[in-house]
Amino acid sequence: MTDYATLLKESGLKATFQRMNILESIEHYGHMSIDAIYEEVVKTHPSLSLATVYKNIILMVENAVLVEVPIEGKKAKYELAKSDHIHLVCTECGEVEDKPHSQSADALFNSMSKEENFSLLKQQINLYGVCAHCQEAVAS
Ligand SMILES: [Zn+2]
Ligand SMILES: [Zn+2]
Protein backbone atom coordinates (compact mmCIF):
# COMPACT_ATOMS: atom_id res chain seq x y z
CA MET A 1 0.00 0.00 0.00
CA THR A 2 1.14 3.49 -0.82
CA ASP A 3 2.29 5.87 1.92
CA TYR A 4 -0.30 8.56 1.23
CA ALA A 5 1.05 11.02 3.79
CA THR A 6 4.47 11.08 2.13
CA LEU A 7 2.92 11.17 -1.34
CA LEU A 8 0.85 14.24 -0.43
CA LYS A 9 3.73 16.04 1.28
CA GLU A 10 6.07 15.38 -1.63
CA SER A 11 3.41 16.86 -3.91
CA GLY A 12 3.28 20.02 -1.79
CA LEU A 13 -0.03 19.24 -0.08
CA LYS A 14 -0.97 18.87 3.56
CA ALA A 15 -1.64 15.25 4.46
CA THR A 16 -5.16 15.52 5.88
CA PHE A 17 -7.16 12.45 6.88
CA GLN A 18 -9.78 13.31 4.27
CA ARG A 19 -7.23 13.40 1.46
CA MET A 20 -5.62 10.16 2.64
CA ASN A 21 -9.06 8.57 2.78
CA ILE A 22 -9.85 9.70 -0.75
CA LEU A 23 -6.55 8.25 -2.02
CA GLU A 24 -7.15 5.00 -0.17
CA SER A 25 -10.58 4.55 -1.78
CA ILE A 26 -9.28 5.34 -5.25
CA GLU A 27 -6.36 2.94 -4.90
CA HIS A 28 -8.75 0.22 -3.76
CA TYR A 29 -11.19 0.66 -6.66
CA GLY A 30 -8.73 1.74 -9.36
CA HIS A 31 -10.83 4.38 -11.10
CA MET A 32 -13.71 6.24 -9.45
CA SER A 33 -16.13 9.07 -10.20
CA ILE A 34 -16.42 11.91 -7.70
CA ASP A 35 -19.84 10.64 -6.60
CA ALA A 36 -18.47 7.17 -5.88
CA ILE A 37 -15.48 8.62 -4.01
CA TYR A 38 -17.82 10.76 -1.93
CA GLU A 39 -20.02 7.76 -1.05
CA GLU A 40 -16.96 5.88 0.21
CA VAL A 41 -15.30 8.72 2.11
CA VAL A 42 -18.49 9.93 3.80
CA LYS A 43 -18.68 6.55 5.58
CA THR A 44 -15.61 7.54 7.63
CA HIS A 45 -16.25 11.30 7.62
CA PRO A 46 -20.05 11.71 7.87
CA SER A 47 -19.86 15.52 8.12
CA LEU A 48 -17.93 15.86 4.86
CA SER A 49 -19.70 17.63 2.00
CA LEU A 50 -19.56 16.71 -1.67
CA ALA A 51 -18.17 20.18 -2.40
CA THR A 52 -15.21 19.57 -0.06
CA VAL A 53 -14.47 16.20 -1.64
CA TYR A 54 -14.68 17.84 -5.06
CA LYS A 55 -12.30 20.63 -4.05
CA ASN A 56 -9.79 18.14 -2.63
CA ILE A 57 -9.88 16.02 -5.76
CA ILE A 58 -9.34 19.00 -8.09
CA LEU A 59 -6.44 20.15 -5.89
CA MET A 60 -4.85 16.70 -6.02
CA VAL A 61 -5.25 16.63 -9.82
CA GLU A 62 -3.53 20.02 -10.03
CA ASN A 63 -0.67 18.68 -7.89
CA ALA A 64 -0.34 15.53 -10.00
CA VAL A 65 -1.34 13.14 -7.22
CA LEU A 66 -4.46 12.14 -9.14
CA VAL A 67 -5.20 11.88 -12.85
CA GLU A 68 -8.57 12.60 -14.44
CA VAL A 69 -9.84 10.08 -16.98
CA PRO A 70 -12.53 11.69 -19.17
CA ILE A 71 -15.42 9.43 -20.14
CA GLU A 72 -17.65 10.47 -23.01
CA GLY A 73 -21.22 11.15 -21.95
CA LYS A 74 -20.45 10.26 -18.35
CA LYS A 75 -18.73 11.81 -15.36
CA ALA A 76 -14.94 11.65 -15.37
CA LYS A 77 -13.15 9.12 -13.20
CA TYR A 78 -10.03 9.63 -11.13
CA GLU A 79 -7.05 7.39 -10.50
CA LEU A 80 -3.75 7.65 -8.66
CA ALA A 81 -0.96 8.99 -10.86
CA LYS A 82 0.93 5.89 -12.07
CA SER A 83 3.43 5.10 -14.78
CA ASP A 84 2.11 5.48 -18.35
CA HIS A 85 -0.60 3.02 -19.31
CA ILE A 86 -3.45 2.70 -21.77
CA HIS A 87 -7.12 2.84 -20.77
CA LEU A 88 -9.85 0.70 -22.23
CA VAL A 89 -12.97 2.73 -21.43
CA CYS A 90 -16.44 1.19 -21.79
CA THR A 91 -18.91 3.85 -22.93
CA GLU A 92 -21.82 1.66 -21.76
CA CYS A 93 -20.95 0.92 -18.12
CA GLY A 94 -18.08 3.38 -17.65
CA GLU A 95 -15.63 0.70 -16.56
CA VAL A 96 -11.99 1.68 -17.02
CA GLU A 97 -9.34 -0.98 -17.45
CA ASP A 98 -5.59 -0.35 -17.23
CA LYS A 99 -3.44 -1.94 -19.90
CA PRO A 100 0.36 -1.83 -20.02
CA HIS A 101 1.88 0.82 -22.25
CA SER A 102 4.03 -0.64 -25.01
CA GLN A 103 7.52 0.61 -25.87
CA SER A 104 6.56 0.96 -29.52
CA ALA A 105 3.89 3.49 -28.51
CA ASP A 106 6.52 5.45 -26.56
CA ALA A 107 8.84 5.43 -29.57
CA LEU A 108 6.01 6.70 -31.78
CA PHE A 109 5.14 9.59 -29.43
CA ASN A 110 8.77 10.55 -28.99
CA SER A 111 9.43 10.72 -32.72
CA MET A 112 6.14 12.58 -33.28
CA SER A 113 6.99 15.17 -30.62
CA LYS A 114 10.47 15.59 -32.08
CA GLU A 115 9.13 16.11 -35.62
CA GLU A 116 6.68 18.75 -34.45
CA ASN A 117 9.18 20.33 -32.06
CA PHE A 118 6.57 19.69 -29.42
CA SER A 119 7.68 19.46 -25.81
CA LEU A 120 5.73 16.50 -24.49
CA LEU A 121 4.81 16.87 -20.81
CA LYS A 122 2.34 14.09 -20.20
CA GLN A 123 0.22 11.66 -22.12
CA GLN A 124 -2.94 9.72 -21.67
CA ILE A 125 -4.28 7.22 -24.15
CA ASN A 126 -7.90 6.24 -23.84
CA LEU A 127 -9.56 3.73 -26.12
CA TYR A 128 -13.34 4.03 -26.02
CA GLY A 129 -15.58 1.11 -26.81
CA VAL A 130 -17.89 -1.53 -25.40
CA CYS A 131 -16.46 -4.03 -22.91
CA ALA A 132 -16.95 -7.79 -23.25
CA HIS A 133 -19.47 -7.80 -20.42
CA CYS A 134 -21.68 -5.12 -22.01
CA GLN A 135 -21.45 -6.78 -25.45
CA GLU A 136 -22.86 -9.92 -23.88
CA ALA A 137 -25.67 -7.98 -22.23
CA VAL A 138 -26.69 -6.56 -25.62
CA ALA A 139 -26.52 -9.91 -27.39
CA SER A 140 -28.72 -11.76 -24.93
ZN1 LIG B 1 -19.14 -2.19 -20.08
ZN1 LIG C 1 -5.68 3.91 -15.24
CSV table of N, CA, C and O in Angstrom, one decimal, residues 40-104:
chain,number,residue,atom,x,y,z
A,40,GLU,N,-17.9,6.7,-0.6
A,40,GLU,CA,-17.0,5.9,0.2
A,40,GLU,C,-16.4,6.7,1.4
A,40,GLU,O,-16.4,6.2,2.5
A,41,VAL,N,-16.0,7.9,1.1
A,41,VAL,CA,-15.3,8.7,2.1
A,41,VAL,C,-16.3,9.2,3.2
A,41,VAL,O,-15.9,9.3,4.4
A,42,VAL,N,-17.5,9.4,2.8
A,42,VAL,CA,-18.5,9.9,3.8
A,42,VAL,C,-18.8,8.9,4.9
A,42,VAL,O,-19.2,9.2,6.0
A,43,LYS,N,-18.5,7.6,4.6
A,43,LYS,CA,-18.7,6.5,5.6
A,43,LYS,C,-17.8,6.8,6.8
A,43,LYS,O,-18.2,6.6,7.9
A,44,THR,N,-16.5,7.3,6.5
A,44,THR,CA,-15.6,7.5,7.6
A,44,THR,C,-15.7,9.0,8.1
A,44,THR,O,-15.4,9.3,9.3
A,45,HIS,N,-16.1,9.9,7.2
A,45,HIS,CA,-16.3,11.3,7.6
A,45,HIS,C,-17.7,11.8,7.3
A,45,HIS,O,-17.9,12.4,6.3
A,46,PRO,N,-18.6,11.4,8.2
A,46,PRO,CA,-20.1,11.7,7.9
A,46,PRO,C,-20.4,13.2,7.7
A,46,PRO,O,-21.3,13.5,7.0
A,47,SER,N,-19.5,14.1,8.2
A,47,SER,CA,-19.9,15.5,8.1
A,47,SER,C,-19.3,16.1,6.8
A,47,SER,O,-19.5,17.3,6.5
A,48,LEU,N,-18.6,15.4,6.1
A,48,LEU,CA,-17.9,15.9,4.9
A,48,LEU,C,-19.0,16.2,3.8
A,48,LEU,O,-19.9,15.4,3.6
A,49,SER,N,-18.8,17.3,3.1
A,49,SER,CA,-19.7,17.6,2.0
A,49,SER,C,-19.1,17.2,0.7
A,49,SER,O,-17.9,17.1,0.5
A,50,LEU,N,-20.0,17.1,-0.3
A,50,LEU,CA,-19.6,16.7,-1.7
A,50,LEU,C,-18.7,17.8,-2.2
A,50,LEU,O,-17.7,17.5,-2.9
A,51,ALA,N,-19.0,19.1,-1.9
A,51,ALA,CA,-18.2,20.2,-2.4
A,51,ALA,C,-16.7,20.1,-1.9
A,51,ALA,O,-15.8,20.4,-2.6
A,52,THR,N,-16.5,19.7,-0.6
A,52,THR,CA,-15.2,19.6,-0.1
A,52,THR,C,-14.4,18.4,-0.7
A,52,THR,O,-13.2,18.6,-1.1
A,53,VAL,N,-15.1,17.3,-1.0
A,53,VAL,CA,-14.5,16.2,-1.6
A,53,VAL,C,-14.0,16.6,-3.0
A,53,VAL,O,-12.9,16.4,-3.5
A,54,TYR,N,-14.9,17.3,-3.7
A,54,TYR,CA,-14.7,17.8,-5.1
A,54,TYR,C,-13.4,18.8,-5.1
A,54,TYR,O,-12.5,18.6,-5.9
A,55,LYS,N,-13.4,19.7,-4.1
A,55,LYS,CA,-12.3,20.6,-4.0
A,55,LYS,C,-11.0,19.9,-3.8
A,55,LYS,O,-9.9,20.2,-4.4
A,56,ASN,N,-11.0,18.9,-2.9
A,56,ASN,CA,-9.8,18.1,-2.6
A,56,ASN,C,-9.3,17.4,-3.8
A,56,ASN,O,-8.1,17.3,-4.1
A,57,ILE,N,-10.3,16.8,-4.6
A,57,ILE,CA,-9.9,16.0,-5.8
A,57,ILE,C,-9.2,16.9,-6.8
A,57,ILE,O,-8.2,16.6,-7.4
A,58,ILE,N,-9.9,18.1,-7.1
A,58,ILE,CA,-9.3,19.0,-8.1
A,58,ILE,C,-7.9,19.4,-7.7
A,58,ILE,O,-7.0,19.5,-8.5
A,59,LEU,N,-7.7,19.7,-6.4
A,59,LEU,CA,-6.4,20.1,-5.9
A,59,LEU,C,-5.4,19.0,-6.1
A,59,LEU,O,-4.3,19.3,-6.5
A,60,MET,N,-5.8,17.8,-5.9
A,60,MET,CA,-4.9,16.7,-6.0
A,60,MET,C,-4.6,16.4,-7.5
A,60,MET,O,-3.5,15.9,-7.8
A,61,VAL,N,-5.5,16.7,-8.4
A,61,VAL,CA,-5.2,16.6,-9.8
A,61,VAL,C,-4.2,17.7,-10.2
A,61,VAL,O,-3.3,17.4,-10.9
A,62,GLU,N,-4.4,18.9,-9.7
A,62,GLU,CA,-3.5,20.0,-10.0
A,62,GLU,C,-2.1,19.7,-9.5
A,62,GLU,O,-1.1,20.2,-10.1
A,63,ASN,N,-2.0,19.0,-8.4
A,63,ASN,CA,-0.7,18.7,-7.9
A,63,ASN,C,-0.2,17.3,-8.3
A,63,ASN,O,0.8,16.8,-7.7
A,64,ALA,N,-0.8,16.8,-9.4
A,64,ALA,CA,-0.3,15.5,-10.0
A,64,ALA,C,-0.3,14.3,-9.1
A,64,ALA,O,0.4,13.4,-9.3
A,65,VAL,N,-1.2,14.3,-8.1
A,65,VAL,CA,-1.3,13.1,-7.2
A,65,VAL,C,-2.4,12.2,-7.9
A,65,VAL,O,-2.2,11.0,-7.9
A,66,LEU,N,-3.4,12.9,-8.4
A,66,LEU,CA,-4.5,12.1,-9.1
A,66,LEU,C,-4.5,12.5,-10.6
A,66,LEU,O,-4.0,13.6,-11.0
A,67,VAL,N,-5.0,11.6,-11.4
A,67,VAL,CA,-5.2,11.9,-12.8
A,67,VAL,C,-6.7,11.7,-13.2
A,67,VAL,O,-7.3,10.8,-12.7
A,68,GLU,N,-7.2,12.7,-14.0
A,68,GLU,CA,-8.6,12.6,-14.4
A,68,GLU,C,-8.7,11.8,-15.7
A,68,GLU,O,-7.9,12.0,-16.7
A,69,VAL,N,-9.6,10.9,-15.8
A,69,VAL,CA,-9.8,10.1,-17.0
A,69,VAL,C,-11.2,10.5,-17.5
A,69,VAL,O,-12.2,10.2,-16.9
A,70,PRO,N,-11.2,11.3,-18.6
A,70,PRO,CA,-12.5,11.7,-19.2
A,70,PRO,C,-13.3,10.5,-19.8
A,70,PRO,O,-12.7,9.7,-20.4
A,71,ILE,N,-14.6,10.5,-19.6
A,71,ILE,CA,-15.4,9.4,-20.1
A,71,ILE,C,-16.6,10.1,-20.9
A,71,ILE,O,-17.3,10.8,-20.3
A,72,GLU,N,-16.6,9.8,-22.2
A,72,GLU,CA,-17.7,10.5,-23.0
A,72,GLU,C,-19.1,10.2,-22.5
A,72,GLU,O,-19.4,9.1,-22.2
A,73,GLY,N,-19.8,11.3,-22.3
A,73,GLY,CA,-21.2,11.1,-22.0
A,73,GLY,C,-21.4,10.8,-20.5
A,73,GLY,O,-22.6,10.6,-20.1
A,74,LYS,N,-20.3,10.6,-19.8
A,74,LYS,CA,-20.4,10.3,-18.3
A,74,LYS,C,-19.5,11.1,-17.5
A,74,LYS,O,-18.7,11.8,-18.1
A,75,LYS,N,-19.6,11.1,-16.2
A,75,LYS,CA,-18.7,11.8,-15.4
A,75,LYS,C,-17.3,11.2,-15.4
A,75,LYS,O,-17.2,10.0,-15.5
A,76,ALA,N,-16.3,12.1,-15.3
A,76,ALA,CA,-14.9,11.6,-15.4
A,76,ALA,C,-14.6,10.8,-14.2
A,76,ALA,O,-15.3,10.8,-13.1
A,77,LYS,N,-13.6,9.9,-14.3
A,77,LYS,CA,-13.2,9.1,-13.2
A,77,LYS,C,-11.7,9.6,-12.8
A,77,LYS,O,-11.1,10.2,-13.6
A,78,TYR,N,-11.3,9.2,-11.6
A,78,TYR,CA,-10.0,9.6,-11.1
A,78,TYR,C,-9.2,8.4,-10.7
A,78,TYR,O,-9.8,7.4,-10.2
A,79,GLU,N,-7.9,8.5,-10.9
A,79,GLU,CA,-7.1,7.4,-10.5
A,79,GLU,C,-5.8,8.0,-9.9
A,79,GLU,O,-5.5,9.2,-10.1
A,80,LEU,N,-5.0,7.2,-9.2
A,80,LEU,CA,-3.7,7.7,-8.7
A,80,LEU,C,-2.8,7.8,-9.8
A,80,LEU,O,-2.9,7.0,-10.8
A,81,ALA,N,-1.9,8.8,-9.8
A,81,ALA,CA,-1.0,9.0,-10.9
A,81,ALA,C,0.0,7.8,-10.8
A,81,ALA,O,0.5,7.4,-9.8
A,82,LYS,N,0.1,7.1,-12.0
A,82,LYS,CA,0.9,5.9,-12.1
A,82,LYS,C,1.8,6.0,-13.3
A,82,LYS,O,1.7,7.0,-14.0
A,83,SER,N,2.6,5.1,-13.6
A,83,SER,CA,3.4,5.1,-14.8
A,83,SER,C,2.5,5.0,-16.0
A,83,SER,O,1.3,4.5,-15.8
A,84,ASP,N,3.0,5.4,-17.2
A,84,ASP,CA,2.1,5.5,-18.4
A,84,ASP,C,1.4,4.1,-18.6
A,84,ASP,O,2.0,3.1,-18.6
A,85,HIS,N,0.1,4.2,-18.9
A,85,HIS,CA,-0.6,3.0,-19.3
A,85,HIS,C,-1.8,3.4,-20.2
A,85,HIS,O,-2.1,4.6,-20.3
A,86,ILE,N,-2.4,2.4,-20.8
A,86,ILE,CA,-3.4,2.7,-21.8
A,86,ILE,C,-4.8,2.3,-21.1
A,86,ILE,O,-4.8,1.4,-20.3
A,87,HIS,N,-5.8,3.1,-21.3
A,87,HIS,CA,-7.1,2.8,-20.8
A,87,HIS,C,-8.1,2.3,-21.8
A,87,HIS,O,-8.1,2.8,-22.9
A,88,LEU,N,-8.7,1.2,-21.4
A,88,LEU,CA,-9.9,0.7,-22.2
A,88,LEU,C,-11.1,1.2,-21.5
A,88,LEU,O,-11.4,0.8,-20.4
A,89,VAL,N,-11.8,2.1,-22.1
A,89,VAL,CA,-13.0,2.7,-21.4
A,89,VAL,C,-14.3,2.2,-22.1
A,89,VAL,O,-14.5,2.4,-23.3
A,90,CYS,N,-15.1,1.7,-21.3
A,90,CYS,CA,-16.4,1.2,-21.8
A,90,CYS,C,-17.4,2.3,-21.7
A,90,CYS,O,-17.7,2.9,-20.6
A,91,THR,N,-18.0,2.7,-22.9
A,91,THR,CA,-18.9,3.8,-22.9
A,91,THR,C,-20.3,3.4,-22.4
A,91,THR,O,-21.2,4.3,-22.2
A,92,GLU,N,-20.5,2.1,-22.3
A,92,GLU,CA,-21.8,1.7,-21.8
A,92,GLU,C,-21.9,1.7,-20.2
A,92,GLU,O,-22.7,2.4,-19.7
A,93,CYS,N,-20.9,1.0,-19.6
A,93,CYS,CA,-21.0,0.9,-18.1
A,93,CYS,C,-19.9,1.8,-17.5
A,93,CYS,O,-20.0,2.0,-16.2
A,94,GLY,N,-19.0,2.5,-18.2
A,94,GLY,CA,-18.1,3.4,-17.7
A,94,GLY,C,-16.9,2.7,-17.0
A,94,GLY,O,-16.1,3.4,-16.3
A,95,GLU,N,-16.8,1.4,-17.1
A,95,GLU,CA,-15.6,0.7,-16.6
A,95,GLU,C,-14.3,1.2,-17.3
A,95,GLU,O,-14.3,1.4,-18.5
A,96,VAL,N,-13.3,1.3,-16.5
A,96,VAL,CA,-12.0,1.7,-17.0
A,96,VAL,C,-11.0,0.6,-16.7
A,96,VAL,O,-10.9,0.2,-15.5
A,97,GLU,N,-10.3,0.1,-17.7
A,97,GLU,CA,-9.3,-1.0,-17.4
A,97,GLU,C,-8.0,-0.5,-17.8
A,97,GLU,O,-7.8,0.2,-18.8
A,98,ASP,N,-7.0,-0.7,-17.0
A,98,ASP,CA,-5.6,-0.4,-17.2
A,98,ASP,C,-4.9,-1.4,-18.1
A,98,ASP,O,-5.0,-2.6,-17.7
A,99,LYS,N,-4.2,-1.0,-19.1
A,99,LYS,CA,-3.4,-1.9,-19.9
A,99,LYS,C,-2.0,-1.4,-20.0
A,99,LYS,O,-1.8,-0.2,-20.1
A,100,PRO,N,-1.0,-2.3,-20.0
A,100,PRO,CA,0.4,-1.8,-20.0
A,100,PRO,C,0.6,-1.0,-21.3
A,100,PRO,O,0.0,-1.3,-22.3
A,101,HIS,N,1.5,-0.1,-21.2
A,101,HIS,CA,1.9,0.8,-22.2
A,101,HIS,C,3.1,0.2,-23.0
A,101,HIS,O,4.0,-0.1,-22.4
A,102,SER,N,3.0,0.0,-24.3
A,102,SER,CA,4.0,-0.6,-25.0
A,102,SER,C,5.2,0.3,-25.4
A,102,SER,O,4.9,1.5,-25.5
A,103,GLN,N,6.4,-0.2,-25.5
A,103,GLN,CA,7.5,0.6,-25.9
A,103,GLN,C,7.4,1.2,-27.3
A,103,GLN,O,7.9,2.3,-27.5
A,104,SER,N,6.7,0.5,-28.2
A,104,SER,CA,6.6,1.0,-29.5
A,104,SER,C,5.7,2.2,-29.5
A,104,SER,O,5.9,3.1,-30.3
